[in-house]
Tab-separated table of C-alpha atoms (C1' of nucleotides) in Angstrom:
chain	number	residue	atom	x	y	z
I	99	UNK	CA	-54.944	9.062	-3.168
I	100	UNK	CA	-51.314	10.033	-3.350
I	101	UNK	CA	-48.756	7.610	-4.566
I	102	UNK	CA	-47.126	5.515	-1.876
I	103	UNK	CA	-43.714	3.911	-1.755
I	104	UNK	CA	-42.600	0.500	-0.590
I	105	UNK	CA	-39.576	-1.665	-0.189
I	106	UNK	CA	-39.793	-5.338	-1.054
I	107	UNK	CA	-37.192	-7.865	-0.029
I	108	UNK	CA	-36.148	-10.917	-1.910
I	109	UNK	CA	-33.236	-13.257	-1.605
I	110	UNK	CA	-31.425	-12.913	-4.921
I	111	UNK	CA	-30.787	-16.636	-5.179
I	112	UNK	CA	-34.549	-17.183	-4.970
I	113	UNK	CA	-35.774	-14.247	-7.055
I	114	UNK	CA	-33.501	-11.382	-8.067
I	115	UNK	CA	-34.075	-8.160	-9.931
I	116	UNK	CA	-32.542	-9.856	-12.962
I	117	UNK	CA	-35.257	-12.490	-12.721
I	118	UNK	CA	-37.880	-9.744	-12.603
I	119	UNK	CA	-36.399	-8.033	-15.631
I	120	UNK	CA	-36.438	-11.335	-17.511
I	121	UNK	CA	-40.021	-12.207	-16.597
I	122	UNK	CA	-42.772	-11.998	-19.238
I	123	UNK	CA	-43.838	-8.363	-19.441
I	124	UNK	CA	-41.119	-7.694	-16.849
I	125	UNK	CA	-43.894	-8.419	-14.401
I	126	UNK	CA	-44.297	-10.958	-11.645
I	127	UNK	CA	-46.613	-11.720	-8.794
I	128	UNK	CA	-45.098	-11.319	-5.391
I	129	UNK	CA	-46.052	-14.660	-3.873
I	130	UNK	CA	-44.956	-16.358	-0.716
I	131	UNK	CA	-45.373	-13.585	1.823
I	132	UNK	CA	-46.513	-15.293	5.009
I	133	UNK	CA	-46.370	-12.471	7.484
I	134	UNK	CA	-49.539	-10.705	8.577
I	135	UNK	CA	-48.203	-7.194	8.639
I	136	UNK	CA	-46.660	-7.520	5.199
I	137	UNK	CA	-49.873	-9.089	3.962
I	138	UNK	CA	-51.925	-6.197	5.278
I	139	UNK	CA	-49.790	-3.723	3.366
I	140	UNK	CA	-50.331	-5.652	0.146
I	141	UNK	CA	-53.993	-6.380	0.707
I	142	UNK	CA	-55.099	-3.042	2.116
I	143	UNK	CA	-52.710	-0.313	1.177
I	144	UNK	CA	-50.803	-0.933	-2.021
I	145	UNK	CA	-52.192	0.707	-5.130
I	146	UNK	CA	-51.517	0.514	-8.826
I	147	UNK	CA	-48.759	2.992	-9.612
I	148	UNK	CA	-47.035	2.885	-6.242
I	149	UNK	CA	-43.239	2.910	-6.323
I	150	UNK	CA	-41.188	-0.049	-5.103
I	151	UNK	CA	-37.575	-0.353	-4.075
I	152	UNK	CA	-36.284	-3.810	-4.894
I	153	UNK	CA	-34.048	-5.102	-2.125
I	154	UNK	CA	-31.773	-8.112	-2.095
I	155	UNK	CA	-31.538	-9.644	1.349
I	156	UNK	CA	-28.974	-11.917	2.987
I	157	UNK	CA	-26.570	-12.234	0.092
I	158	UNK	CA	-24.909	-8.831	-0.351
I	159	UNK	CA	-27.861	-6.950	1.157
I	160	UNK	CA	-28.591	-3.922	-1.014
I	161	UNK	CA	-31.248	-1.907	-2.775
I	162	UNK	CA	-30.725	-2.800	-6.409
I	163	UNK	CA	-33.450	-1.087	-8.405
I	164	UNK	CA	-37.038	-0.005	-8.685
I	165	UNK	CA	-40.352	-1.467	-9.746
I	166	UNK	CA	-43.923	-0.335	-9.718
I	167	UNK	CA	-47.085	-1.879	-8.392
I	168	UNK	CA	-49.345	-2.959	-11.278
I	169	UNK	CA	-52.187	-4.666	-9.421
I	170	UNK	CA	-54.114	-4.319	-6.242
I	171	UNK	CA	-53.740	-6.978	-3.599
I	172	UNK	CA	-55.395	-10.290	-4.484
I	173	UNK	CA	-55.316	-13.782	-2.964
I	174	UNK	CA	-52.009	-15.647	-3.171
I	175	UNK	CA	-53.028	-18.928	-4.766
I	176	UNK	CA	-49.727	-20.612	-3.950
I	177	UNK	CA	-51.048	-20.867	-0.391
I	178	UNK	CA	-53.597	-23.478	-1.440
I	179	UNK	CA	-51.334	-25.455	-3.728
I	180	UNK	CA	-50.022	-28.425	-1.732
I	181	UNK	CA	-47.106	-28.716	-4.149
I	182	UNK	CA	-45.967	-25.179	-3.473
I	183	UNK	CA	-43.283	-24.444	-0.909
I	184	UNK	CA	-45.593	-21.648	0.228
I	185	UNK	CA	-48.518	-23.974	0.893
I	186	UNK	CA	-50.537	-23.124	3.987
I	187	UNK	CA	-53.447	-25.342	5.012
I	188	UNK	CA	-55.138	-22.372	6.702
I	189	UNK	CA	-55.778	-20.733	3.359
I	190	UNK	CA	-58.105	-21.838	0.566
I	191	UNK	CA	-59.918	-20.344	-2.445
I	192	UNK	CA	-62.986	-19.719	-0.289
I	193	UNK	CA	-61.108	-18.234	2.631
I	194	UNK	CA	-57.892	-16.704	1.351
I	195	UNK	CA	-55.518	-15.792	4.128
I	196	UNK	CA	-52.548	-14.578	2.124
I	197	UNK	CA	-52.404	-11.872	-0.499
I	198	UNK	CA	-49.976	-10.636	-3.108
I	199	UNK	CA	-49.599	-7.896	-5.702
I	200	UNK	CA	-48.092	-7.784	-9.168
I	201	UNK	CA	-45.041	-5.638	-9.724
I	202	UNK	CA	-43.305	-4.574	-12.897
I	203	UNK	CA	-39.610	-3.913	-13.410
I	204	UNK	CA	-38.686	-0.267	-13.795
I	205	UNK	CA	-34.979	0.214	-13.341
I	206	UNK	CA	-31.863	-1.489	-12.171
I	207	UNK	CA	-29.361	0.767	-10.451
I	208	UNK	CA	-25.950	1.183	-12.048
I	209	UNK	CA	-24.580	-0.053	-8.746
I	210	UNK	CA	-26.243	-1.719	-5.769
I	211	UNK	CA	-26.772	0.509	-2.765
I	212	UNK	CA	-25.413	-1.657	-0.001
I	213	UNK	CA	-27.141	-1.731	3.347
I	214	UNK	CA	-23.904	-0.589	5.012
I	215	UNK	CA	-23.822	2.466	2.766
I	216	UNK	CA	-27.442	3.347	3.463
I	217	UNK	CA	-26.743	3.246	7.183
I	218	UNK	CA	-24.360	6.161	6.768
I	219	UNK	CA	-26.927	8.408	5.099
I	220	UNK	CA	-28.426	10.863	7.535
I	221	UNK	CA	-31.623	11.396	5.533
I	222	UNK	CA	-32.393	7.681	5.824
I	223	UNK	CA	-31.817	7.265	9.519
I	224	UNK	CA	-35.484	6.569	10.251
I	225	UNK	CA	-35.960	4.155	7.388
I	226	UNK	CA	-37.793	0.992	8.436
I	227	UNK	CA	-35.177	-1.118	6.668
I	228	UNK	CA	-32.437	0.245	8.915
I	229	UNK	CA	-34.258	-0.253	12.181
I	230	UNK	CA	-32.870	-2.940	14.355
I	231	UNK	CA	-34.563	-6.282	14.181
I	232	UNK	CA	-37.078	-5.418	11.481
I	233	UNK	CA	-37.741	-8.466	9.343
I	234	UNK	CA	-40.698	-7.234	7.355
I	235	UNK	CA	-40.369	-8.345	3.764
I	236	UNK	CA	-42.787	-5.657	2.562
I	237	UNK	CA	-42.405	-2.308	4.252
I	238	UNK	CA	-43.396	1.314	3.707
I	239	UNK	CA	-40.891	3.910	2.525
I	240	UNK	CA	-41.499	7.660	2.665
I	241	UNK	CA	-41.493	9.720	-0.523
I	242	UNK	CA	-38.436	11.508	0.745
I	243	UNK	CA	-36.571	8.289	1.448
I	244	UNK	CA	-37.495	7.024	-2.004
I	245	UNK	CA	-36.167	10.212	-3.576
I	246	UNK	CA	-32.977	10.061	-1.515
I	247	UNK	CA	-32.310	6.490	-2.632
I	248	UNK	CA	-32.799	7.396	-6.284
I	249	UNK	CA	-30.378	10.278	-5.841
I	250	UNK	CA	-27.747	8.004	-4.317
I	251	UNK	CA	-28.178	5.502	-7.108
I	252	UNK	CA	-27.416	8.182	-9.665
I	253	UNK	CA	-24.264	9.233	-7.904
I	254	UNK	CA	-21.000	7.631	-8.960
I	255	UNK	CA	-19.482	5.140	-6.589
I	256	UNK	CA	-16.580	6.356	-4.501
P	95	DG	C1'	-21.965	-20.681	9.649
P	96	DC	C1'	-23.325	-18.177	13.660
P	97	DC	C1'	-26.613	-16.228	16.381
P	98	DA	C1'	-29.772	-12.353	17.840
P	99	DA	C1'	-34.203	-10.957	17.213
P	100	DC	C1'	-38.445	-11.793	15.616
P	101	DG	C1'	-43.311	-13.960	14.747
P	102	DT	C1'	-46.073	-17.937	15.496
P	103	DT	C1'	-47.618	-21.950	17.801
P	104	DG	C1'	-49.469	-24.537	21.344
P	105	DG	C1'	-49.787	-26.082	26.235
P	106	DC	C1'	-51.831	-24.664	30.185
A	74	DG	C1'	-54.876	-14.995	27.434
A	75	DC	C1'	-50.250	-15.805	28.860
A	76	DC	C1'	-45.765	-17.093	27.690
A	77	DA	C1'	-42.159	-20.628	26.722
A	78	DA	C1'	-40.517	-23.075	22.963
A	79	DC	C1'	-39.768	-23.298	18.395
A	80	DG	C1'	-38.681	-22.190	13.555
A	81	DT	C1'	-37.282	-18.493	10.546
A	82	DT	C1'	-35.130	-14.287	9.036
A	83	DG	C1'	-31.310	-11.939	7.854
A	84	DG	C1'	-27.000	-9.220	9.043
A	85	DC	C1'	-22.475	-10.168	9.838
DNA sequence: GCCAACGTTGGC
DNA sequence: GCCAACGTTGGC
């Protein structure tokens, strides 16, 4: 199957691209997603080798770099750890409800691509990220959108 | 910090 | 199965 592309949101004060870069093997598991649609993407559609845009939400919202998917979806064990902030009594080792994938750091952009800047780019006007009211923390990106973002990241800031 | 928009829960 | 109420997300 062809490579797919995704955008994954994280609040930088919780887990930033710098944290990902500093993780062992520059790899982390993407735990804590508790939204069914986002879960379905991770559980059913994400593949090893898929491209990921790393997005910082809330604080200076911007796409800040890229990563790649390095595992298929597998159960998110933080859901059955009562000590975890992501604990969910619905889920257990025998009946996992929530899933995650592993991602590995690939690049950090020379400058963040702010949400406000992306809104001005015609080629991105249909991007899920820019649609009103979309709160999905894992969302699909087209190959063309992915390419456009990489191109913008390479361009010098005005 | 505000608040609009969303997803989920729970009463009926 | 509906839908109001609630908690959360996330841009501004």
